[in-house]
Coordinates of N, CA, C and O in Angstrom, one line a residue:
X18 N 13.8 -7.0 7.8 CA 13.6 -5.6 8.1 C 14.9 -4.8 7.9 O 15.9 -5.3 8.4
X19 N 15.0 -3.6 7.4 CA 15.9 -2.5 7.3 C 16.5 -2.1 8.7 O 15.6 -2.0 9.6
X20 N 17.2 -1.9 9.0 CA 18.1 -0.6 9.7 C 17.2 0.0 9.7 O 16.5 0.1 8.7
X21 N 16.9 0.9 11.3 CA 16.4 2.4 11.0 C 17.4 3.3 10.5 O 18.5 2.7 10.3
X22 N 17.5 4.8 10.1 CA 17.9 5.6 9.5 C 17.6 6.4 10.6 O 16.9 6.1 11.5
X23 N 18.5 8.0 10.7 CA 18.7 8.4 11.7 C 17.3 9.3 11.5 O 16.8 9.6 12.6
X24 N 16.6 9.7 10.5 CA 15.7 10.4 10.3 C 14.3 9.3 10.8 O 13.3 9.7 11.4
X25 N 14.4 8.1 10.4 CA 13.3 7.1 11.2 C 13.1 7.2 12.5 O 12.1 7.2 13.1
X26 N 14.7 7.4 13.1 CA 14.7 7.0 14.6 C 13.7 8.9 15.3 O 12.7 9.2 16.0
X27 N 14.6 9.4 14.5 CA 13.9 10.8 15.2 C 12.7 11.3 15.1 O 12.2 12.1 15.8
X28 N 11.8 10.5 13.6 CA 10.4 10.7 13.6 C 9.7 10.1 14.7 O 8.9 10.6 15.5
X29 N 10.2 8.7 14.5 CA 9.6 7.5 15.5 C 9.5 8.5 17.3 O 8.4 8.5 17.8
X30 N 10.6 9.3 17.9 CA 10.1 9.9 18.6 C 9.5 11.0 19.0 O 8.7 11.1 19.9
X31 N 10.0 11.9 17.9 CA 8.9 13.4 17.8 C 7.8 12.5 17.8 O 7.3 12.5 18.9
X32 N 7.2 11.7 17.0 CA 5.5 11.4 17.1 C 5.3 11.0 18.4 O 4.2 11.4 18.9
X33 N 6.0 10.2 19.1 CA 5.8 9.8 20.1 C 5.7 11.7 21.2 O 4.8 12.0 22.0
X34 N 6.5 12.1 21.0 CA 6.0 13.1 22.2 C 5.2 13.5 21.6 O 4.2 13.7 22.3
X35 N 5.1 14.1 20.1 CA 3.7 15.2 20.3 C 2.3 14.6 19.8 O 1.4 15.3 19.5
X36 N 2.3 13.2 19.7 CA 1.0 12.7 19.7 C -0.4 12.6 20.8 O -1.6 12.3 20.7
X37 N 0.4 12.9 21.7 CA -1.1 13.2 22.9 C -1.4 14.3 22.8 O -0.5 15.1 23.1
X38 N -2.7 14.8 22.4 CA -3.3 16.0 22.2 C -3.1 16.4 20.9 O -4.0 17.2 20.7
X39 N -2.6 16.3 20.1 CA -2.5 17.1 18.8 C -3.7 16.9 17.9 O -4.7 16.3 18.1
X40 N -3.5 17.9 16.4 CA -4.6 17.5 16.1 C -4.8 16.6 15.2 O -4.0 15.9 14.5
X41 N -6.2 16.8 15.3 CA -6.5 14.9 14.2 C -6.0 15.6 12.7 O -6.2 16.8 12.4
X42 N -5.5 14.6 11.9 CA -6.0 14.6 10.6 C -6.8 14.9 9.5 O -6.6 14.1 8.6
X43 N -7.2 15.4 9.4 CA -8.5 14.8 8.2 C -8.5 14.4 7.0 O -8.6 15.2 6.1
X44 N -8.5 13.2 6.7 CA -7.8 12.6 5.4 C -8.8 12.6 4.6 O -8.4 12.0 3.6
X45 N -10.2 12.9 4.5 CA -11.5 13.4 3.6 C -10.7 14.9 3.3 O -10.2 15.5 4.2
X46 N -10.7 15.3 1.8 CA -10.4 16.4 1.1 C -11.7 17.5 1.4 O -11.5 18.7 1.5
X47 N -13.2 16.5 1.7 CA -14.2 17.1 1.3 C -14.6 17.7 2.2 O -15.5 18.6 2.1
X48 N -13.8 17.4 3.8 CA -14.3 17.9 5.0 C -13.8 19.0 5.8 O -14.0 19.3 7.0
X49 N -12.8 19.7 4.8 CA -12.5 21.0 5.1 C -11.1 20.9 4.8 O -10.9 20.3 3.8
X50 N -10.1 21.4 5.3 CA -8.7 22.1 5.1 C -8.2 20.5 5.9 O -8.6 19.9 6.9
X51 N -7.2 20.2 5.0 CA -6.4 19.1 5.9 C -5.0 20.0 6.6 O -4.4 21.0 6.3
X52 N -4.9 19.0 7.8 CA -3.6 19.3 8.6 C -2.4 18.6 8.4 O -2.3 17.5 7.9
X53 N -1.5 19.2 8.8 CA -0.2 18.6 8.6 C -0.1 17.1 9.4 O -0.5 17.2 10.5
X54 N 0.2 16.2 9.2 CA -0.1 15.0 9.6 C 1.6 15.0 10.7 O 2.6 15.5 10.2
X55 N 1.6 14.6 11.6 CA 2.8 14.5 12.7 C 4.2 13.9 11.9 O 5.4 14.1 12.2
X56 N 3.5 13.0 10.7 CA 5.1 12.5 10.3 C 5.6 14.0 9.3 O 6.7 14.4 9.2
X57 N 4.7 14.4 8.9 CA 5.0 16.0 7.8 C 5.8 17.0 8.7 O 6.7 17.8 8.3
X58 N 5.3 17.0 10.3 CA 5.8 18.3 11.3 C 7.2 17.6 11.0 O 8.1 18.1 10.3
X59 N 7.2 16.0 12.0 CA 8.5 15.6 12.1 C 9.4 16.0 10.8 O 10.4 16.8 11.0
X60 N 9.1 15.6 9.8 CA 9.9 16.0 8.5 C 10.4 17.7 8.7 O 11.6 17.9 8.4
X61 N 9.8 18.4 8.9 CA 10.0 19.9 8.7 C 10.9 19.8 9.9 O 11.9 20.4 9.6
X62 N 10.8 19.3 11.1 CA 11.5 19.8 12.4 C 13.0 19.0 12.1 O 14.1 19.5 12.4
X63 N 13.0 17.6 11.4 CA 14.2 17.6 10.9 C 14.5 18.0 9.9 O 15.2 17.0 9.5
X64 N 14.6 18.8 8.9 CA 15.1 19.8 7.8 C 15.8 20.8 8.7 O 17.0 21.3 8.5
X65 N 14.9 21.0 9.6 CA 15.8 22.1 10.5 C 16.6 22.3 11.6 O 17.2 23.4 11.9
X66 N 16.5 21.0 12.2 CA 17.8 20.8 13.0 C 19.1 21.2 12.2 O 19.1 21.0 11.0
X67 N 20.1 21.6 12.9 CA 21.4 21.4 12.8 C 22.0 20.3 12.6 O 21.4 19.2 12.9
X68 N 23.2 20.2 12.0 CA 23.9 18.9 11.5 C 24.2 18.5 13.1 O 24.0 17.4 13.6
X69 N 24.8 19.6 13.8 CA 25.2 19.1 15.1 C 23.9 18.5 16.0 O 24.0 17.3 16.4
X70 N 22.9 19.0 16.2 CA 21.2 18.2 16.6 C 21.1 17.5 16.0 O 20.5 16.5 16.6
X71 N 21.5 17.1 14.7 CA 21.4 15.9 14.1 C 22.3 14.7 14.7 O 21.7 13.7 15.1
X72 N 23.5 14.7 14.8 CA 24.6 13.8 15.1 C 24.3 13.0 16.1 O 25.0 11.9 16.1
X73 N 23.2 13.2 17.8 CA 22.8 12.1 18.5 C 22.0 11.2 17.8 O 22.0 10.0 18.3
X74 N 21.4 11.3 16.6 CA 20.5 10.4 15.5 C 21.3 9.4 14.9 O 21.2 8.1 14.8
X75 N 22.3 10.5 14.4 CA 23.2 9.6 13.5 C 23.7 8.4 14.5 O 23.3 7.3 14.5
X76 N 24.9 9.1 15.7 CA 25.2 7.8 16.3 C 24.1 6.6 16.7 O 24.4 5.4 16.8
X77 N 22.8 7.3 17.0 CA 22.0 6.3 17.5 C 21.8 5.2 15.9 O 22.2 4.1 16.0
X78 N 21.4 5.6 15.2 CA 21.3 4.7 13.9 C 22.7 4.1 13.5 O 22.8 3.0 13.0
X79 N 23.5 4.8 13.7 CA 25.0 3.5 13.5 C 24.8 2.4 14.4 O 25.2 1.3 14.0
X80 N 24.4 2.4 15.7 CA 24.5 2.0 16.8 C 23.6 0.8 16.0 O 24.0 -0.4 15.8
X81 N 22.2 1.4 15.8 CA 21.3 0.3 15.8 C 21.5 -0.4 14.0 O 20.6 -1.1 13.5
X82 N 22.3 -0.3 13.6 CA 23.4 -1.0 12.2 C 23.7 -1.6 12.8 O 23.0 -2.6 12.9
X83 N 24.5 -1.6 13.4 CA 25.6 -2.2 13.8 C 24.7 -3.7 14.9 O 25.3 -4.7 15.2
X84 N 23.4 -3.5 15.2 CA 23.0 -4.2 16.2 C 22.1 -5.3 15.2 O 22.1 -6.5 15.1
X85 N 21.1 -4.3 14.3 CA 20.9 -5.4 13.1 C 21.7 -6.1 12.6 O 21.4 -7.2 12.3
X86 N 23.1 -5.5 12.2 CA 23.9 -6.5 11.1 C 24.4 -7.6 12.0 O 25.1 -8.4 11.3
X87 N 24.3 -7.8 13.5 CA 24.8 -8.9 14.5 C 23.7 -9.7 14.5 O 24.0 -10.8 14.9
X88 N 22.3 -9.6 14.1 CA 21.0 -9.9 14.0 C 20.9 -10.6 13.2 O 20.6 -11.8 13.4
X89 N 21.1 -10.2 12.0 CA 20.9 -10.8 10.8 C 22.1 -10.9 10.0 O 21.9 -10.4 8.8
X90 N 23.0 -11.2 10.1 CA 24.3 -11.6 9.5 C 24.2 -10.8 8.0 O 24.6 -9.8 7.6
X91 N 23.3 -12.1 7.5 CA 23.5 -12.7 6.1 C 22.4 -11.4 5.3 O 21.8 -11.7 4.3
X92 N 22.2 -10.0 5.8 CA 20.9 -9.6 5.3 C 22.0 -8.5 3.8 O 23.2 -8.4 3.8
X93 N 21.4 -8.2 3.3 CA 21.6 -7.6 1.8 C 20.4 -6.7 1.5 O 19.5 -7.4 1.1
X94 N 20.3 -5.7 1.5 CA 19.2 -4.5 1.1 C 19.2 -4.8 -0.6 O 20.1 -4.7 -1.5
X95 N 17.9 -5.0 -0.6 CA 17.6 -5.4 -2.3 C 16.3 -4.4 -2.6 O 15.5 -4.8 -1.8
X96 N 16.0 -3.5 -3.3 CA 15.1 -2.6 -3.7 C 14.4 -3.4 -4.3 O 13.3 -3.1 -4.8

């Protein structure tokens, strides 16, 4: 497994708070207007943070580098 990325770590929790109550999906085209899906909000809400709102992400994702590469030594990111 990869490293999260500081943009993983921050989706991973925006979904997490705004997933109780929100609204559903609808992934049928045929069943009316689709909604923004929570990972699409996440995405827009980080476009718009600040570099400085961004930087508890960043450290947190060096952090968690730094704890995989003690994990997995030997690992090599290969596309």
């Amino acid at each position: 497994p990869r490293p999260p990325n500081p943009f993983i770590l921050f989706r991973n929790d925006y979904t997490k708070k705004h997933a109780k109550g929100g609204p559903k999906v609808r992934r049928n085209a045929h069943s009316g207007p689709l909604e923004d899906s929570h990972s699409k909000r996440a995405g827009q809400a980080w476009r718009a943070l600040t570099a400085e709102e961004k930087r508890p992400w960043q450290l947190l994702a060096k952090k968690a580098g730094e704890e995989h590469a003690k994990m997995y030594p030997d690992y090599r990111y290969r596309p």
